[in-house]
């Protein structure tokens, strides 16, 4: 059974010129204990998907479609019901741990805050759990370090604190939004190893949001490629990375090929100025006349007029 099933998710924000659509018909599924990476360049709408699942979008967002978690459409829940799921059943870690941790509280108090948000327990019990969690995510000397403040932790250690907060209740689904982007390469590898071990240990499903395809390949079973608010290709990591069918997926993989970094020409369009037809056509080397006028439908996991080959 799918733990998470998103169908036809659309998100619009009001702007001067009217409503601007930033997600258009997004659909994806994650089974229990499995992991999916959502990849694409910055500005494609990946984080909006994550914030939609957490129900943390700005109040002026218009959201439609379905986000079924354990079979229940969480878009229909009252905020009080959603609060019981957020943090306990679905947890999220962000790109910049430094901006998520409160500089005036100790790290231990902040992890304890997450522990006590969903479970009544004494200060002593909460502290015991904090120390266990810090140990679990590999923070050395947790008894001493839990009384320190975030600025006394390195970027990698701050991200471990964020992971401890996220895993306080062994959530069924962990959303990790660019969890290693702000870290140096060695620390990135350590955080990837930690996430890998924890998702196995807790049997947690993972939605990884990243533009780093190497990390996606390391951590995930399946992949959804996103471009300008739409999913353009879906499939298993093995299949898609070995044999990409959508020209955008091919360009993303080509950009990190072993013979050197080759940036994709052009840039992701702004949502207020989306091109007609296929949104990728101004950057696509295979573009044809039809691509400039007709928006391609998703067929067999690929949104491209050339697939299946005609
Ligand atoms: Fe390229 Fe056309 Fe396919 Fe779009 S539909 S990705 S422009 S070939």
CSV table of C-alpha atoms in Angstrom, one decimal, residues 7 21 44 47 56 73 78 96 102 125 138 145 148 199 209 257 302:
chain,number,residue,atom,x,y,z
A,7,UNK,CA,-2.7,13.1,-7.2
A,21,UNK,CA,0.3,28.4,-10.7
A,44,UNK,CA,11.1,24.0,-10.2
A,47,UNK,CA,10.0,22.6,-1.9
A,56,UNK,CA,3.0,24.7,5.8
A,73,UNK,CA,-6.5,13.0,2.4
A,78,UNK,CA,-8.6,20.5,10.3
A,96,UNK,CA,19.9,25.4,6.4
A,102,UNK,CA,16.7,28.9,17.8
A,125,UNK,CA,12.4,11.7,31.0
A,138,UNK,CA,26.3,10.4,16.2
A,145,UNK,CA,26.6,18.9,24.5
A,148,UNK,CA,25.2,23.9,24.5
A,199,UNK,CA,15.7,5.0,7.4
A,209,UNK,CA,14.4,16.8,-2.4
A,257,UNK,CA,28.9,13.5,-16.6
A,302,UNK,CA,7.3,10.5,-19.3
